[in-house]
Amino acid sequence: MSASTSTKRRSSSTHHSERQQRLEQNGIYMKTSALLQKASKHLCNTLLMGDRSPSQHPCYPVERTDEVLERLHLLNEARLQRDVTPWLVPSAEHLYFSGCAELGDIGEEIQAEWVRCESMGASKPKPDFAVGLQRSAFNDGELSKLENYATPQAPFLFTPNLAFPFLICEAKTGQIGLDKADTQNIHSASIAVRAILRLYNAAYGSDHEKTQALLGRILVFSVSHNNQLVNLYGHYAVASSSNNRTDGTAEELEYFRYGIAMFSLTMYEGRDRYKAYNFIRNVYDNFASEHLARIRDAVGQFPSLAQRTGLSFTTSDLAVDDGDSQQDSDVTVSQGDSGFKPPAEPASVSLRHENRKIREQMDKLLLQLQKQREDSEQQRKEGKEKLQRQEQESKGQTEKLLKQLEEQRKDSKEQLDRLLAMLTGSKRSKS
């Protein structure tokens, strides 16, 4: 092993340990807990049942899968995500468009930053692939309640279009990359779990039996993979065992993961290659509807927002400063002959309208910023790939030139040897 390779591995190991330490400082642990509910273990076993496989691969014949997987070992993550991820973690929206009407409430994002949530000891998540709920999964009343409730600490929408994600996927090359994918996944999944628990805390209170029933229950799944292995995890929270740490919302929680399965894509002639696909299809078919029902159940506990008009008021709208009462009276008298004047729209209604406009503008700006980031990242990747191609071409040309020079050197040496032999023979004949 070269010194540079050894140094790189030690550096990656150090960074991994530092990331894990930061997560643990925020109550996130890359292990399981004895407080995991048996029902969740049974759920995972149930989701593993079946033998469904994709009807076809997205880009190439299925019989060439081994060749593709072998080649990807030396290529970048973008190729892995393009050539392998789709038949490990199928697109719920593609399945919906292909006839699975029951998946219509499911939405997804590809490499979209979670701009609307607070992170937990790491940078804001930007999963390679995330699956959750669309806005259309909720009716207008539920959306109004959720928008009124949501904050970065207790998000409803994680991106402008994705609500309450329940499946996260990271694809990385190599074993070191797979470890990084696991770390990124547990961070993202813990944020998603926390959002559900905070929703229930707001709806029912932390001591309510429904809130307590979510502790130790798997609420989010994740998939980490490279070109050889696939890791499936379930993510959940339990009551904190430490009394000296709180997140500021009267919650004291710790977040764990449960190792559901690890599959090889290459061993045993690819026998386990599609088990992850089968698991994800079962998550879509059996878990997603339960996830939506769980969210709607909590939202149903929030009080309905009053439908406000210019003629409806609350006591806060009707509050009057005594110093201004005489002036208001004078204005009323002076206008007494001009007919009935409907009261102006309450300030709270105007403020709500302004907030909605600001939120819509922020959504547009966030989408534009995300698009700019994606374009910049794409340009960076394309530039890097172009540079790599140029380096390879230059290397090939250099090797070709060196080979030609070596051949010329050999030819010159042979010619010189023949010339010397001729001269030697000529001298001998003269003597």
Short mmCIF file of C-alpha atoms in Angstrom, two decimals, residues 25-27 239-248 251-253:
data_model
loop_
_atom_site.label_atom_id
_atom_site.label_comp_id
_atom_site.label_asym_id
_atom_site.label_seq_id
_atom_site.Cartn_x
_atom_site.Cartn_y
_atom_site.Cartn_z
CA GLN A 25 -23.34 15.33 20.83
CA ASN A 26 -26.78 15.90 19.27
CA GLY A 27 -28.17 12.60 20.54
CA ALA A 239 -36.43 8.89 25.66
CA SER A 240 -33.00 10.22 26.55
CA SER A 241 -31.05 8.41 29.26
CA SER A 242 -29.26 11.66 30.11
CA ASN A 243 -30.86 14.50 32.04
CA ASN A 244 -28.24 17.11 31.18
CA ARG A 245 -29.18 17.52 27.51
CA THR A 246 -32.34 19.02 26.09
CA ASP A 247 -33.18 20.35 22.66
CA GLY A 248 -35.13 23.32 23.95
CA GLU A 251 -38.13 16.99 24.45
CA GLU A 252 -35.28 14.80 25.61
CA LEU A 253 -34.77 12.24 22.88
#
